[in-house]
Amino acid sequence: MNPFYTLVADRAFHRCEYCHAPELVFNFPFEVEHIIPLYRGGANAEFNLALACRSCNLRKGTRISGLDPESNREVSLFHPRQDLWDDHFQVDSDSGKLVAKTPIGRVAIAYLEMNSQAQVTARQLWIRLGLFP
């Protein structure tokens, strides 16, 4: 296990720092990922680490930005140490979908596929169980 896991997981309240999935419902710990990848000059230090579910971590990969689906402009990807989740996302409790409030939110939802059918179905269940948001 990553030596920073306890620190990063506790700081994130055991939620994916991108999609906010609750780690509690998975049968394995979430991953500690580099917000800015090492090869892009990111540090292997707590300020550059985030807790990520497998889905978000795989889709994020080495990405730090993407094209906003509305403006077609390059926008930074959501940065858990610099951006506040509630500033960029809201939850539609009826549908289980995440709704972007900003270009950063749109890029994260699009590139991390936060509203994939599997994510939405799981989120609907978590909402009914009182585990989300």
XYZ file of C-alpha atoms in Angstrom:
133
model
C 0.000 0.000 0.000
C 1.161 3.537 -0.735
C 2.951 4.971 2.323
C 0.863 8.159 1.999
C -2.439 6.258 1.881
C -3.579 6.917 5.475
C -2.805 10.630 5.314
C -4.413 11.090 1.887
C -7.468 8.917 2.633
C -8.157 10.610 5.962
C -7.804 14.054 4.404
C -10.279 13.032 1.661
C -12.704 11.533 4.209
C -12.307 8.254 2.299
C -13.997 9.612 -0.838
C -12.648 9.840 -4.354
C -11.515 13.443 -4.620
C -12.778 13.622 -8.210
C -16.216 11.940 -8.353
C -16.759 11.761 -4.554
C -17.499 8.021 -4.595
C -17.478 6.661 -1.033
C -14.600 4.238 -0.488
C -16.749 2.410 2.075
C -18.762 0.592 -0.609
C -15.746 -0.862 -2.417
C -13.969 -4.003 -1.302
C -10.507 -2.488 -1.707
C -8.826 0.824 -0.845
C -8.836 3.677 -3.324
C -5.604 4.719 -5.006
C -3.233 7.519 -4.128
C -2.572 9.392 -7.365
C -0.377 12.281 -8.431
C -2.514 15.305 -9.333
C 0.331 16.654 -11.454
C 2.105 13.567 -12.820
C 5.759 13.142 -11.918
C 6.792 13.230 -15.564
C 5.107 16.657 -15.878
C 7.119 17.993 -12.948
C 4.749 17.016 -10.141
C 6.158 16.111 -6.760
C 5.834 12.918 -4.786
C 4.597 14.909 -1.807
C 1.315 15.158 0.060
C 0.314 18.468 -1.583
C 0.347 16.706 -4.978
C -1.487 13.554 -3.937
C -5.192 12.785 -4.112
C -7.384 9.815 -3.279
C -8.987 8.453 -6.449
C -11.318 5.587 -7.215
C -10.004 3.208 -9.845
C -12.358 4.600 -12.488
C -11.267 8.221 -12.072
C -7.598 7.327 -11.716
C -7.541 5.236 -14.903
C -9.400 7.853 -16.920
C -7.333 10.736 -15.576
C -4.030 9.041 -16.314
C -1.455 11.767 -16.912
C -4.048 14.370 -17.926
C -3.987 17.827 -16.283
C -6.329 19.609 -18.698
C -8.827 19.028 -21.474
C -11.132 20.719 -23.960
C -14.279 22.209 -22.432
C -17.173 20.575 -24.305
C -19.064 23.900 -24.472
C -16.368 26.422 -25.396
C -13.857 24.048 -27.011
C -11.113 25.821 -25.012
C -8.322 24.118 -23.095
C -9.227 24.127 -19.390
C -7.417 22.763 -16.351
C -8.739 19.535 -14.937
C -10.218 19.711 -11.439
C -7.319 19.986 -8.941
C -8.297 18.639 -5.497
C -5.684 20.701 -3.629
C -6.562 23.995 -5.339
C -10.236 23.712 -6.290
C -13.259 23.234 -4.035
C -15.515 20.411 -5.206
C -18.752 22.282 -4.426
C -17.605 25.239 -6.556
C -17.438 23.057 -9.676
C -20.005 20.283 -9.218
C -23.480 19.683 -7.917
C -25.501 16.505 -7.655
C -28.865 16.012 -9.284
C -30.367 13.803 -6.585
C -33.198 12.648 -8.837
C -31.055 11.389 -11.717
C -27.829 10.637 -9.826
C -25.849 12.687 -12.325
C -23.167 15.200 -11.518
C -23.850 18.623 -12.991
C -20.986 20.963 -13.833
C -21.098 24.505 -12.507
C -17.930 25.635 -14.302
C -15.721 24.783 -17.282
C -13.415 22.894 -14.881
C -16.397 20.809 -13.804
C -17.414 20.143 -17.414
C -13.921 18.977 -18.319
C -13.705 16.669 -15.303
C -17.164 15.159 -15.921
C -16.385 14.617 -19.606
C -12.831 13.281 -19.401
C -13.296 11.194 -16.246
C -16.671 9.952 -17.523
C -18.237 10.763 -14.167
C -21.737 10.313 -15.584
C -21.175 6.944 -17.233
C -24.120 4.585 -16.812
C -22.213 2.539 -14.221
C -21.302 5.667 -12.228
C -24.851 7.049 -12.310
C -26.409 3.719 -11.329
C -24.015 3.368 -8.399
C -24.553 6.992 -7.367
C -28.345 6.516 -7.353
C -27.906 3.616 -4.938
C -25.487 5.581 -2.749
C -27.991 8.448 -2.603
C -30.773 6.062 -1.504
C -28.462 4.611 1.159
C -27.530 8.082 2.417
C -23.863 7.653 1.409
C -23.819 10.376 -1.234
C -23.278 13.279 -1.454
